Structure formats: C-alpha cells, structure tokens
Amino acid sequence: MTPHSVEELTEEVLSGRFGTAGVEVSVGFLTQQGVRHAARERSYRNHVLSLRVEDAVGSCAVEPGEISDEAVLDYVGMPIRELLRSPLLPVRIAALDAYLQWVRPHRSHAEEVVIGRGNSLQKSLHRAKSVVDLLPVGPGRRVLVIGVVNSLLQHLRERGNSYVACDYKGGETEWGEPVTTDAVAALGDCAAVLASGMVVGNGTFQPLLDHARATGKPLVMFAQSASGILPCFLGDGVTAVSAEPYPFFWLDGGPSTIYRYRQEAC
C-alpha cells in the first residue's frame, strides 16, 4: 500500500514494516559543490548531507550552514530510529533515504543507466537526457521544472517542449527566461511536472504529490536527495523516478550510475 506522505512512510519504518530501524549510522558527511560548465554563463552550488547505513548512503540537500560539521559527527553511531525523530527535516530525510536504500537497494528494483565518462557539461547533458526521457508527454506540451538545471531545460527545448522554470532562488535560466519561485501557482498551466528530489528535503513535495493524484498529471522526479524514498510513491502520484544515490555524477569525470524507476511502488 502506497503511503499518503513522507511522514506516513517514516512512521511505517518506525513501526517495523521494513524490519528493524535500530541499525546505526556508520558515516556522516557534508558535500559542498560549486560548478560552472564550460560554455555556460551561469554557475550554481549545492550543499548535501549524507549518512551511511551499512552499504547504503542516503542524502538530502541542505542550505549553507543549516547543518554544522559538529552536528554531522554527532549523527555517527546513532540508530536510524532516533534520527527519524530529529527536529531537522533534512536529517530525517537523509536517514530515511539511507535506510530504504539499504533494505530496498536500487540495483534490485530499477533499470541501471551508466552516465559515461566526460567533462562536467558532457555528463550533465547525458544525465539530463536520461531524466527527460522518463517524461510521458510529447512535443508541444508544457512542463513545470522544479529545481532549475539548465541541461534539463536544454533537452526539453530540443524535444520541442515548452516549460516553466521554478526554483526557490529565482533569477533567470541560461537563456534569460525568468525563474518563478511559486511552483503551486504554476501547476495548472502545465501538462507534466519534472521535480528535483530537493522538494522532499524542503517540505514542498506533498502539494505536488496531491496535485498529481487529483489530476492524473505526470510527476517525474530526478533525485539525488531522497532517491530511496521517492520510489515508494510510484504508481500513486509519482510516474517515474531517476534515482541517483551518492556518489553523484558531478563528483568525478569517470562513469556514474543512475537508476530509473517506472510505475511500481515499494
């Protein structure tokens, strides 16, 4: 049965649906990344909290300074069941993500896609194509893109899809288009939604899920944050997931692996 929300999924884990949640975090770390691809005019940065449980690493994007180095050290050795009750949402998401990837590994449930060796732009474009190919809408349909990644927008343009770009930070796309900060206001004008897993970590996932459930509108997720969580909503709101667990494609010039899910909940 598909959970109604991430909070309900968390309670299911705590109640033992997937087994014991007493397993402890063995490694915790923060990753800070800044990038400007060759031939691109704009740069961006990411901060990510990651927690390791056995052979799985769960992650959640955070704002700069939201999680201190000292706090990350405190999480090491703590049971997942305690971190799932943390007052900090990103900590709960990273812990839940790690746990679900451990009990339900991507490699056993999804299509493995290798992003080939290349420079940062080449790998970004390769990943973007793999993500955009999950959208079940044809040319001419408008897509709401939440979490602006210019490589995704480039592939949508090449497919003939118009889009509304949305991001908390606002600003402009690589092509000078305005970026809205209000995703909910844009939902009605778009035929599909392509959203970053960051929406799980900042608490804005539920309105998107509710809208997709109410309208049947495709909701495709590209997830570094919460990659192990989002497949649990497949077939009941979420249409497809591009799951990208740590290490992320931008950390290395060599081959990287992402996992693609379609329409089957955990």
PDB file of C-alpha atoms in Angstrom:
ATOM      1  CA  MET A   1       0.000   0.000   0.000  1.00  0.00           C
ATOM      2  CA  THR A   2       1.398   3.394  -1.007  1.00  0.00           C
ATOM      3  CA  PRO A   3       1.865   5.806   1.906  1.00  0.00           C
ATOM      4  CA  HIS A   4      -0.047   9.074   1.843  1.00  0.00           C
ATOM      5  CA  SER A   5       3.022  11.157   2.687  1.00  0.00           C
ATOM      6  CA  VAL A   6       6.701  11.013   3.598  1.00  0.00           C
ATOM      7  CA  GLU A   7       5.666  11.400   7.224  1.00  0.00           C
ATOM      8  CA  GLU A   8       3.430   8.328   6.956  1.00  0.00           C
ATOM      9  CA  LEU A   9       6.252   6.390   5.289  1.00  0.00           C
ATOM     10  CA  THR A  10       8.534   7.363   8.180  1.00  0.00           C
ATOM     11  CA  GLU A  11       6.004   6.029  10.690  1.00  0.00           C
ATOM     12  CA  GLU A  12       5.788   2.786   8.721  1.00  0.00           C
ATOM     13  CA  VAL A  13       9.559   2.389   9.011  1.00  0.00           C
ATOM     14  CA  LEU A  14       9.425   3.109  12.742  1.00  0.00           C
ATOM     15  CA  SER A  15       6.620   0.559  13.156  1.00  0.00           C
ATOM     16  CA  GLY A  16       8.771  -2.166  11.578  1.00  0.00           C
ATOM     17  CA  ARG A  17       7.213  -2.509   8.116  1.00  0.00           C
ATOM     18  CA  PHE A  18      10.668  -2.953   6.547  1.00  0.00           C
ATOM     19  CA  GLY A  19      12.375  -4.580   9.528  1.00  0.00           C
ATOM     20  CA  THR A  20      14.293  -3.139  12.435  1.00  0.00           C
ATOM     21  CA  ALA A  21      15.195   0.555  12.389  1.00  0.00           C
ATOM     22  CA  GLY A  22      17.801   0.041  15.068  1.00  0.00           C
ATOM     23  CA  VAL A  23      20.664  -0.102  12.564  1.00  0.00           C
ATOM     24  CA  GLU A  24      23.222   2.649  13.226  1.00  0.00           C
ATOM     25  CA  VAL A  25      24.757   5.313  11.017  1.00  0.00           C
ATOM     26  CA  SER A  26      28.404   4.470  10.411  1.00  0.00           C
ATOM     27  CA  VAL A  27      29.468   7.532   8.389  1.00  0.00           C
ATOM     28  CA  GLY A  28      28.146  11.074   8.098  1.00  0.00           C
ATOM     29  CA  PHE A  29      29.459  13.849   5.886  1.00  0.00           C
ATOM     30  CA  LEU A  30      28.662  17.123   4.130  1.00  0.00           C
ATOM     31  CA  THR A  31      29.439  17.729   0.451  1.00  0.00           C
ATOM     32  CA  GLN A  32      29.776  21.276  -0.874  1.00  0.00           C
ATOM     33  CA  GLN A  33      29.838  21.714  -4.640  1.00  0.00           C
ATOM     34  CA  GLY A  34      30.133  24.659  -6.980  1.00  0.00           C
ATOM     35  CA  VAL A  35      30.093  24.392 -10.761  1.00  0.00           C
ATOM     36  CA  ARG A  36      30.048  26.384 -13.940  1.00  0.00           C
ATOM     37  CA  HIS A  37      30.182  24.191 -17.020  1.00  0.00           C
ATOM     38  CA  ALA A  38      32.384  25.105 -19.951  1.00  0.00           C
ATOM     39  CA  ALA A  39      30.460  27.287 -22.452  1.00  0.00           C
ATOM     40  CA  ARG A  40      27.789  28.084 -19.848  1.00  0.00           C
ATOM     41  CA  GLU A  41      27.293  31.569 -18.430  1.00  0.00           C
ATOM     42  CA  ARG A  42      25.802  30.681 -15.063  1.00  0.00           C
ATOM     43  CA  SER A  43      27.110  28.829 -12.034  1.00  0.00           C
ATOM     44  CA  TYR A  44      25.360  27.114  -9.149  1.00  0.00           C
ATOM     45  CA  ARG A  45      26.202  25.329  -5.929  1.00  0.00           C
ATOM     46  CA  ASN A  46      24.870  22.522  -3.775  1.00  0.00           C
ATOM     47  CA  HIS A  47      25.261  21.524  -0.136  1.00  0.00           C
ATOM     48  CA  VAL A  48      24.306  17.941   0.714  1.00  0.00           C
ATOM     49  CA  LEU A  49      24.071  15.977   3.969  1.00  0.00           C
ATOM     50  CA  SER A  50      24.829  12.266   3.560  1.00  0.00           C
ATOM     51  CA  LEU A  51      24.501   9.417   6.063  1.00  0.00           C
ATOM     52  CA  ARG A  52      25.733   5.862   5.557  1.00  0.00           C
ATOM     53  CA  VAL A  53      23.904   2.768   6.816  1.00  0.00           C
ATOM     54  CA  GLU A  54      25.717  -0.495   6.081  1.00  0.00           C
ATOM     55  CA  ASP A  55      26.346  -0.387   2.284  1.00  0.00           C
ATOM     56  CA  ALA A  56      23.864   2.429   1.518  1.00  0.00           C
ATOM     57  CA  VAL A  57      24.299   6.206   1.566  1.00  0.00           C
ATOM     58  CA  GLY A  58      21.264   8.444   1.933  1.00  0.00           C
ATOM     59  CA  SER A  59      21.365  12.131   1.081  1.00  0.00           C
ATOM     60  CA  CYS A  60      19.415  15.349   1.415  1.00  0.00           C
ATOM     61  CA  ALA A  61      20.243  18.810   0.103  1.00  0.00           C
ATOM     62  CA  VAL A  62      20.593  21.468   2.795  1.00  0.00           C
ATOM     63  CA  GLU A  63      21.041  25.202   2.861  1.00  0.00           C
ATOM     64  CA  PRO A  64      24.568  26.502   3.583  1.00  0.00           C
ATOM     65  CA  GLY A  65      25.114  26.472   7.343  1.00  0.00           C
ATOM     66  CA  GLU A  66      21.885  24.573   8.063  1.00  0.00           C
ATOM     67  CA  ILE A  67      23.820  21.555   9.374  1.00  0.00           C
ATOM     68  CA  SER A  68      27.110  22.117  11.199  1.00  0.00           C
ATOM     69  CA  ASP A  69      30.186  19.915  10.968  1.00  0.00           C
ATOM     70  CA  GLU A  70      29.833  19.149  14.676  1.00  0.00           C
ATOM     71  CA  ALA A  71      26.233  18.019  14.244  1.00  0.00           C
ATOM     72  CA  VAL A  72      27.214  15.609  11.476  1.00  0.00           C
ATOM     73  CA  LEU A  73      29.726  13.980  13.796  1.00  0.00           C
ATOM     74  CA  ASP A  74      27.018  13.600  16.422  1.00  0.00           C
ATOM     75  CA  TYR A  75      24.863  11.618  13.985  1.00  0.00           C
ATOM     76  CA  VAL A  76      27.532   8.942  13.580  1.00  0.00           C
ATOM     77  CA  GLY A  77      26.701   5.911  15.714  1.00  0.00           C
ATOM     78  CA  MET A  78      23.079   6.924  16.222  1.00  0.00           C
ATOM     79  CA  PRO A  79      20.302   4.455  15.370  1.00  0.00           C
ATOM     80  CA  ILE A  80      18.128   5.325  12.401  1.00  0.00           C
ATOM     81  CA  ARG A  81      15.006   5.272  14.605  1.00  0.00           C
ATOM     82  CA  GLU A  82      16.430   8.191  16.617  1.00  0.00           C
ATOM     83  CA  LEU A  83      17.390  10.234  13.570  1.00  0.00           C
ATOM     84  CA  LEU A  84      13.920   9.697  12.099  1.00  0.00           C
ATOM     85  CA  ARG A  85      12.648  11.720  15.069  1.00  0.00           C
ATOM     86  CA  SER A  86      15.132  14.576  14.593  1.00  0.00           C
ATOM     87  CA  PRO A  87      13.626  18.095  14.699  1.00  0.00           C
ATOM     88  CA  LEU A  88      15.526  18.836  11.466  1.00  0.00           C
ATOM     89  CA  LEU A  89      13.736  17.709   8.307  1.00  0.00           C
ATOM     90  CA  PRO A  90      16.919  17.187   6.213  1.00  0.00           C
ATOM     91  CA  VAL A  91      18.299  14.858   8.891  1.00  0.00           C
ATOM     92  CA  ARG A  92      15.098  12.811   8.890  1.00  0.00           C
ATOM     93  CA  ILE A  93      15.142  12.637   5.080  1.00  0.00           C
ATOM     94  CA  ALA A  94      18.817  11.614   4.827  1.00  0.00           C
ATOM     95  CA  ALA A  95      18.285   8.922   7.491  1.00  0.00           C
ATOM     96  CA  LEU A  96      15.112   7.591   5.845  1.00  0.00           C
ATOM     97  CA  ASP A  97      16.800   7.649   2.445  1.00  0.00           C
ATOM     98  CA  ALA A  98      19.785   5.660   3.710  1.00  0.00           C
ATOM     99  CA  TYR A  99      17.599   3.106   5.456  1.00  0.00           C
ATOM    100  CA  LEU A 100      15.317   2.496   2.476  1.00  0.00           C
ATOM    101  CA  GLN A 101      18.260   2.161   0.102  1.00  0.00           C
ATOM    102  CA  TRP A 102      19.709  -0.442   2.445  1.00  0.00           C
ATOM    103  CA  VAL A 103      16.556  -2.566   2.738  1.00  0.00           C
ATOM    104  CA  ARG A 104      15.480  -1.978  -0.868  1.00  0.00           C
ATOM    105  CA  PRO A 105      18.598  -1.351  -2.975  1.00  0.00           C
ATOM    106  CA  HIS A 106      18.177   0.416  -6.305  1.00  0.00           C
ATOM    107  CA  ARG A 107      20.171  -2.239  -8.142  1.00  0.00           C
ATOM    108  CA  SER A 108      17.498  -4.844  -7.340  1.00  0.00           C
ATOM    109  CA  HIS A 109      14.463  -2.824  -8.391  1.00  0.00           C
ATOM    110  CA  ALA A 110      15.337  -0.392 -11.172  1.00  0.00           C
ATOM    111  CA  GLU A 111      16.913  -0.013 -14.585  1.00  0.00           C
ATOM    112  CA  GLU A 112      20.609   0.790 -14.270  1.00  0.00           C
ATOM    113  CA  VAL A 113      21.852   3.561 -16.558  1.00  0.00           C
ATOM    114  CA  VAL A 114      25.551   4.387 -16.849  1.00  0.00           C
ATOM    115  CA  ILE A 115      26.461   8.022 -17.423  1.00  0.00           C
ATOM    116  CA  GLY A 116      29.636   7.859 -19.466  1.00  0.00           C
ATOM    117  CA  ARG A 117      32.983   9.461 -18.825  1.00  0.00           C
ATOM    118  CA  GLY A 118      33.237  13.133 -19.768  1.00  0.00           C
ATOM    119  CA  ASN A 119      33.698  16.705 -18.637  1.00  0.00           C
ATOM    120  CA  SER A 120      31.131  18.291 -16.354  1.00  0.00           C
ATOM    121  CA  LEU A 121      28.904  19.533 -19.183  1.00  0.00           C
ATOM    122  CA  GLN A 122      29.000  16.257 -21.108  1.00  0.00           C
ATOM    123  CA  LYS A 123      27.998  14.263 -18.038  1.00  0.00           C
ATOM    124  CA  SER A 124      25.305  16.793 -17.119  1.00  0.00           C
ATOM    125  CA  LEU A 125      23.757  16.581 -20.592  1.00  0.00           C
ATOM    126  CA  HIS A 126      23.921  12.765 -20.616  1.00  0.00           C
ATOM    127  CA  ARG A 127      22.163  12.580 -17.264  1.00  0.00           C
ATOM    128  CA  ALA A 128      19.603  15.165 -18.369  1.00  0.00           C
ATOM    129  CA  LYS A 129      18.658  13.121 -21.424  1.00  0.00           C
ATOM    130  CA  SER A 130      18.146  10.032 -19.271  1.00  0.00           C
ATOM    131  CA  VAL A 131      15.893  12.032 -16.954  1.00  0.00           C
ATOM    132  CA  VAL A 132      13.857  13.832 -19.623  1.00  0.00           C
ATOM    133  CA  ASP A 133      13.239  10.559 -21.465  1.00  0.00           C
ATOM    134  CA  LEU A 134      11.096   9.490 -18.483  1.00  0.00           C
ATOM    135  CA  LEU A 135       8.517  12.185 -19.259  1.00  0.00           C
ATOM    136  CA  PRO A 136       5.420  10.666 -20.908  1.00  0.00           C
ATOM    137  CA  VAL A 137       4.438  13.848 -22.765  1.00  0.00           C
ATOM    138  CA  GLY A 138       5.089  14.694 -26.377  1.00  0.00           C
ATOM    139  CA  PRO A 139       6.421  17.807 -28.115  1.00  0.00           C
ATOM    140  CA  GLY A 140       4.407  20.958 -27.651  1.00  0.00           C
ATOM    141  CA  ARG A 141       3.337  20.145 -24.086  1.00  0.00           C
ATOM    142  CA  ARG A 142       4.425  22.473 -21.285  1.00  0.00           C
ATOM    143  CA  VAL A 143       6.436  21.052 -18.380  1.00  0.00           C
ATOM    144  CA  LEU A 144       6.847  22.590 -14.931  1.00  0.00           C
ATOM    145  CA  VAL A 145      10.507  22.114 -13.958  1.00  0.00           C
ATOM    146  CA  ILE A 146      11.125  22.488 -10.225  1.00  0.00           C
ATOM    147  CA  GLY A 147      14.793  22.807  -9.357  1.00  0.00           C
ATOM    148  CA  VAL A 148      16.339  24.510 -12.345  1.00  0.00           C
ATOM    149  CA  VAL A 149      19.040  22.509 -14.107  1.00  0.00           C
ATOM    150  CA  ASN A 150      19.895  24.122 -17.416  1.00  0.00           C
ATOM    151  CA  SER A 151      20.861  20.808 -19.018  1.00  0.00           C
ATOM    152  CA  LEU A 152      17.325  19.523 -18.373  1.00  0.00           C
ATOM    153  CA  LEU A 153      15.888  22.671 -19.918  1.00  0.00           C
ATOM    154  CA  GLN A 154      18.158  22.251 -22.944  1.00  0.00           C
ATOM    155  CA  HIS A 155      16.844  18.734 -23.574  1.00  0.00           C
ATOM    156  CA  LEU A 156      13.250  19.896 -23.184  1.00  0.00           C
ATOM    157  CA  ARG A 157      13.904  22.618 -25.752  1.00  0.00           C
ATOM    158  CA  GLU A 158      15.391  20.051 -28.132  1.00  0.00           C
ATOM    159  CA  ARG A 159      12.301  17.832 -27.661  1.00  0.00           C
ATOM    160  CA  GLY A 160      10.012  20.710 -28.502  1.00  0.00           C
ATOM    161  CA  ASN A 161       8.564  21.069 -25.012  1.00  0.00           C
ATOM    162  CA  SER A 162       7.906  24.480 -23.539  1.00  0.00           C
ATOM    163  CA  TYR A 163       8.428  24.809 -19.791  1.00  0.00           C
ATOM    164  CA  VAL A 164       8.014  26.915 -16.693  1.00  0.00           C
ATOM    165  CA  ALA A 165      11.257  27.082 -14.716  1.00  0.00           C
ATOM    166  CA  CYS A 166      10.831  27.181 -10.934  1.00  0.00           C
ATOM    167  CA  ASP A 167      13.388  27.456  -8.154  1.00  0.00           C
ATOM    168  CA  TYR A 168      13.461  28.921  -4.660  1.00  0.00           C
ATOM    169  CA  LYS A 169      16.384  31.118  -5.680  1.00  0.00           C
ATOM    170  CA  GLY A 170      14.523  32.733  -8.592  1.00  0.00           C
ATOM    171  CA  GLY A 171      16.672  34.512 -11.175  1.00  0.00           C
ATOM    172  CA  GLU A 172      16.944  33.550 -14.835  1.00  0.00           C
ATOM    173  CA  THR A 173      17.707  30.458 -16.896  1.00  0.00           C
ATOM    174  CA  GLU A 174      20.742  30.182 -19.169  1.00  0.00           C
ATOM    175  CA  TRP A 175      18.554  31.663 -21.933  1.00  0.00           C
ATOM    176  CA  GLY A 176      17.421  34.675 -19.927  1.00  0.00           C
ATOM    177  CA  GLU A 177      13.978  33.290 -19.074  1.00  0.00           C
ATOM    178  CA  PRO A 178      12.508  34.259 -15.679  1.00  0.00           C
ATOM    179  CA  VAL A 179      12.526  31.626 -12.952  1.00  0.00           C
ATOM    180  CA  THR A 180       9.403  31.619 -10.805  1.00  0.00           C
ATOM    181  CA  THR A 181       9.554  30.839  -7.094  1.00  0.00           C
ATOM    182  CA  ASP A 182       5.940  29.634  -6.764  1.00  0.00           C
ATOM    183  CA  ALA A 183       5.555  26.080  -8.063  1.00  0.00           C
ATOM    184  CA  VAL A 184       1.991  25.598  -6.852  1.00  0.00           C
ATOM    185  CA  ALA A 185       0.778  28.646  -8.773  1.00  0.00           C
ATOM    186  CA  ALA A 186       2.227  27.220 -11.994  1.00  0.00           C
ATOM    187  CA  LEU A 187       0.800  23.700 -11.684  1.00  0.00           C
ATOM    188  CA  GLY A 188      -2.439  24.390 -13.512  1.00  0.00           C
ATOM    189  CA  ASP A 189      -0.767  25.677 -16.674  1.00  0.00           C
ATOM    190  CA  CYS A 190       1.482  22.656 -17.224  1.00  0.00           C
ATOM    191  CA  ALA A 191       0.849  19.187 -18.633  1.00  0.00           C
ATOM    192  CA  ALA A 192       3.540  17.484 -16.539  1.00  0.00           C
ATOM    193  CA  VAL A 193       5.871  18.152 -13.626  1.00  0.00           C
ATOM    194  CA  LEU A 194       9.596  17.392 -13.535  1.00  0.00           C
ATOM    195  CA  ALA A 195      10.851  17.979  -9.995  1.00  0.00           C
ATOM    196  CA  SER A 196      14.084  17.639  -8.073  1.00  0.00           C
ATOM    197  CA  GLY A 197      14.243  15.399  -5.005  1.00  0.00           C
ATOM    198  CA  MET A 198      15.166  18.565  -3.130  1.00  0.00           C
ATOM    199  CA  VAL A 199      11.427  19.201  -2.735  1.00  0.00           C
ATOM    200  CA  VAL A 200      11.324  16.311  -0.250  1.00  0.00           C
ATOM    201  CA  GLY A 201      14.014  17.903   1.903  1.00  0.00           C
ATOM    202  CA  ASN A 202      12.479  21.380   1.911  1.00  0.00           C
ATOM    203  CA  GLY A 203       8.950  20.202   2.677  1.00  0.00           C
ATOM    204  CA  THR A 204       7.296  21.114  -0.651  1.00  0.00           C
ATOM    205  CA  PHE A 205       6.780  17.612  -2.070  1.00  0.00           C
ATOM    206  CA  GLN A 206       3.298  16.962  -0.673  1.00  0.00           C
ATOM    207  CA  PRO A 207       1.410  19.625  -2.712  1.00  0.00           C
ATOM    208  CA  LEU A 208       2.966  18.228  -5.901  1.00  0.00           C
ATOM    209  CA  LEU A 209       2.030  14.677  -4.943  1.00  0.00           C
ATOM    210  CA  ASP A 210      -1.523  15.702  -4.046  1.00  0.00           C
ATOM    211  CA  HIS A 211      -1.932  17.568  -7.349  1.00  0.00           C
ATOM    212  CA  ALA A 212      -0.674  14.611  -9.373  1.00  0.00           C
ATOM    213  CA  ARG A 213      -3.014  12.249  -7.527  1.00  0.00           C
ATOM    214  CA  ALA A 214      -6.009  14.540  -8.028  1.00  0.00           C
ATOM    215  CA  THR A 215      -5.410  15.288 -11.707  1.00  0.00           C
ATOM    216  CA  GLY A 216      -3.517  12.267 -13.034  1.00  0.00           C
ATOM    217  CA  LYS A 217      -0.858  14.652 -14.289  1.00  0.00           C
ATOM    218  CA  PRO A 218       2.572  13.014 -14.772  1.00  0.00           C
ATOM    219  CA  LEU A 219       5.017  13.731 -11.942  1.00  0.00           C
ATOM    220  CA  VAL A 220       8.597  12.685 -12.730  1.00  0.00           C
ATOM    221  CA  MET A 221      11.283  13.052 -10.067  1.00  0.00           C
ATOM    222  CA  PHE A 222      15.045  13.401 -10.546  1.00  0.00           C
ATOM    223  CA  ALA A 223      16.547  12.610  -7.193  1.00  0.00           C
ATOM    224  CA  GLN A 224      19.891  12.897  -5.548  1.00  0.00           C
ATOM    225  CA  SER A 225      18.080  13.896  -2.359  1.00  0.00           C
ATOM    226  CA  ALA A 226      15.614  11.196  -1.291  1.00  0.00           C
ATOM    227  CA  SER A 227      16.411   8.790  -4.136  1.00  0.00           C
ATOM    228  CA  GLY A 228      15.425   5.822  -1.970  1.00  0.00           C
ATOM    229  CA  ILE A 229      12.232   7.450  -0.690  1.00  0.00           C
ATOM    230  CA  LEU A 230      10.513   8.546  -3.887  1.00  0.00           C
ATOM    231  CA  PRO A 231      10.109   5.066  -5.465  1.00  0.00           C
ATOM    232  CA  CYS A 232       7.676   4.279  -2.630  1.00  0.00           C
ATOM    233  CA  PHE A 233       5.195   6.695  -4.271  1.00  0.00           C
ATOM    234  CA  LEU A 234       5.388   5.222  -7.775  1.00  0.00           C
ATOM    235  CA  GLY A 235       2.033   4.419  -9.296  1.00  0.00           C
ATOM    236  CA  ASP A 236       0.177   6.634  -6.824  1.00  0.00           C
ATOM    237  CA  GLY A 237       1.162  10.189  -7.709  1.00  0.00           C
ATOM    238  CA  VAL A 238       4.725   9.674  -8.912  1.00  0.00           C
ATOM    239  CA  THR A 239       5.043   8.493 -12.522  1.00  0.00           C
ATOM    240  CA  ALA A 240       8.779   7.820 -12.715  1.00  0.00           C
ATOM    241  CA  VAL A 241      11.983   8.405 -10.743  1.00  0.00           C
ATOM    242  CA  SER A 242      15.555   8.944 -11.826  1.00  0.00           C
ATOM    243  CA  ALA A 243      17.353   7.885  -8.656  1.00  0.00           C
ATOM    244  CA  GLU A 244      20.946   8.994  -8.239  1.00  0.00           C
ATOM    245  CA  PRO A 245      22.498   7.863  -4.969  1.00  0.00           C
ATOM    246  CA  TYR A 246      25.864   9.103  -3.753  1.00  0.00           C
ATOM    247  CA  PRO A 247      28.432   9.463  -5.347  1.00  0.00           C
ATOM    248  CA  PHE A 248      26.743  11.942  -7.660  1.00  0.00           C
ATOM    249  CA  PHE A 249      27.667  12.383 -11.318  1.00  0.00           C
ATOM    250  CA  TRP A 250      29.328  15.743 -10.739  1.00  0.00           C
ATOM    251  CA  LEU A 251      31.932  14.392  -8.307  1.00  0.00           C
ATOM    252  CA  ASP A 252      34.036  12.564 -10.863  1.00  0.00           C
ATOM    253  CA  GLY A 253      34.849  12.570 -14.581  1.00  0.00           C
ATOM    254  CA  GLY A 254      34.524   8.800 -14.876  1.00  0.00           C
ATOM    255  CA  PRO A 255      31.399   6.703 -15.382  1.00  0.00           C
ATOM    256  CA  SER A 256      28.476   7.202 -12.963  1.00  0.00           C
ATOM    257  CA  THR A 257      25.335   5.188 -12.341  1.00  0.00           C
ATOM    258  CA  ILE A 258      21.720   6.289 -12.017  1.00  0.00           C
ATOM    259  CA  TYR A 259      18.631   4.107 -11.653  1.00  0.00           C
ATOM    260  CA  ARG A 260      15.335   4.638 -13.450  1.00  0.00           C
ATOM    261  CA  TYR A 261      12.001   3.542 -12.000  1.00  0.00           C
ATOM    262  CA  ARG A 262       8.576   3.477 -13.613  1.00  0.00           C
ATOM    263  CA  GLN A 263       5.144   2.884 -12.014  1.00  0.00           C
ATOM    264  CA  GLU A 264       5.810   0.307  -9.305  1.00  0.00           C
ATOM    265  CA  ALA A 265       5.739   1.226  -5.628  1.00  0.00           C
ATOM    266  CA  CYS A 266       7.926  -0.392  -2.979  1.00  0.00           C
TER     267      CYS A 266
END
